Amino acid sequence: MSDACKSCSSAGSCSPQDKAACGEKSEAEKELEKVLSRIKHKIVVLSGKGGVGKSTVAANIAMSLARAGKKVGLLDVDVHGPSIPRLLSLKGQHPNVDDNMIEPVAYAKNLWVMSTGFLLPSDDEAVVWRGPVKIGVIRQFIQNVAWGDLDFLVVDCPPGTGDEPLTVLQLLGEESKAVVVTTPHMLAVDDVRRSITFVGLVGATVLGIVENMSGFVCPDCGKTHEIFKSGAGEKLSLETGAPFLGRIPFDPELARAGDEGFNYLTVYPESETAKSVEKIIAPILALDA
Ligand code: ADP
């Protein structure tokens, strides 16, 4: 019983709405707080457009943090097009449920994964969920997953500024940090600018911008060539004040890793691409120094 209840004549017989009106937290809110208090840093990966490599970047940030010895959860809330199970070769996995808590799927040392894709009976299944249902599922994925003690939770959101990223940022709270992924093309700039404004509106912080598919790693010589004009990420960084975290080249082996579901960073730890990911996670790792 809270202090307010002690002096209230309706104490003991009031409804959840009355409790909320008095500022008392619901059981669900308390449960969410408990889970979040065990996760030190919440990183939300966003993009203005689809197909810019957001899921690839989210997965590689998570794998790179885990390789650096951090305990990491990777949560895919792309309800309509979950890519993480394919990128990590985890298709067909069905997490166990124990005592009302969902066990995340263990992927590698220090890395646990949860995805809406694990809930679908087959790849052909289309999700027809309205906003409130999606919001409920995302809440469950944070509150009712046995994440345990994590250094980082990395969340892969669908592109844009819809229900899913909004719900994630609101549930994780103002301490969550967003990484916004773009391509080098100026065409993507307006969408990214919108994503940055959106993060500010919900009271979270933009940790930085990643420019993906920036330059091409030649499979013959291993060197990176600029095939398109790059610089959209840096331009946006200057314009918005959001830090520029770095660029990841277009690397055919990274595309193959995504298609075949192998861990690129363990197969090519010395490549330019792996080094670019290491550079990008440096300021993220510094959050936990
Ligand atoms: P999004 O989440 O933005 O829709 P994905 O991460 O699913 O994008 O990536 C789309 C496609 O591009 C995938 O086939 C992925 O393997 C590929 N891809 C992403 N980033 C790179 C990269 N840097 N080099 C090569 N292929 C990439």
CSV table of C-alpha atoms and ligand atoms in Angstrom, one decimal, residues 47 49-57 78 83 86-87 156 212-213 248-252 254-256 258-259 273, ligand 1:
chain,number,residue,atom,x,y,z
A,47,SER,CA,16.2,3.8,-40.7
A,49,LYS,CA,13.8,3.6,-45.7
A,50,GLY,CA,13.7,-0.1,-46.1
A,51,GLY,CA,16.5,-2.0,-47.7
A,52,VAL,CA,19.4,0.2,-46.5
A,53,GLY,CA,20.8,-2.7,-44.5
A,54,LYS,CA,19.3,-1.8,-41.1
A,55,SER,CA,18.9,-5.4,-39.9
A,56,THR,CA,22.4,-6.3,-41.2
A,57,VAL,CA,23.8,-3.4,-39.2
A,78,ASP,CA,10.0,-5.9,-37.5
A,83,SER,CA,15.0,-10.5,-41.1
A,86,ARG,CA,17.3,-15.4,-41.8
A,87,LEU,CA,20.4,-13.3,-41.2
A,156,ASP,CA,16.0,-3.8,-34.8
A,212,ASN,CA,25.9,1.5,-45.0
A,213,MET,CA,26.8,0.2,-48.4
A,248,ILE,CA,30.3,0.1,-43.8
A,249,PRO,CA,31.2,-0.8,-47.4
A,250,PHE,CA,29.1,-2.8,-49.7
A,251,ASP,CA,30.8,-6.2,-49.3
A,252,PRO,CA,29.6,-9.1,-51.4
A,254,LEU,CA,28.5,-9.6,-46.1
A,255,ALA,CA,25.6,-10.1,-48.5
A,256,ARG,CA,26.4,-13.8,-48.7
A,258,GLY,CA,23.1,-12.5,-44.8
A,259,ASP,CA,21.8,-14.9,-47.4
A,273,THR,CA,34.3,-4.5,-43.3
B,1,ADP,P1,16.8,-3.5,-44.1
B,1,ADP,O1,16.8,-4.1,-42.7
B,1,ADP,O2,17.2,-2.1,-44.2
B,1,ADP,O3,15.6,-3.8,-44.9
B,1,ADP,P2,18.7,-5.7,-44.7
B,1,ADP,O4,19.7,-5.6,-43.6
B,1,ADP,O5,17.7,-6.8,-44.7
B,1,ADP,O6,18.0,-4.3,-44.9
B,1,ADP,O7,19.6,-5.8,-46.0
B,1,ADP,C1,19.1,-5.8,-47.3
B,1,ADP,C2,20.0,-6.7,-48.2
B,1,ADP,O8,21.2,-6.0,-48.3
B,1,ADP,C3,20.3,-8.0,-47.5
B,1,ADP,O9,20.4,-9.0,-48.6
B,1,ADP,C4,21.7,-7.8,-46.9
B,1,ADP,O10,22.5,-9.0,-46.9
B,1,ADP,C5,22.3,-6.8,-47.9
B,1,ADP,N1,23.3,-5.9,-47.3
B,1,ADP,C6,23.1,-5.0,-46.2
B,1,ADP,N2,24.2,-4.4,-45.9
B,1,ADP,C7,25.2,-4.8,-46.8
B,1,ADP,C8,26.5,-4.5,-47.0
B,1,ADP,N3,27.2,-3.5,-46.3
B,1,ADP,N4,27.2,-5.1,-48.0
B,1,ADP,C9,26.5,-6.1,-48.8
B,1,ADP,N5,25.3,-6.4,-48.6
B,1,ADP,C10,24.6,-5.8,-47.7
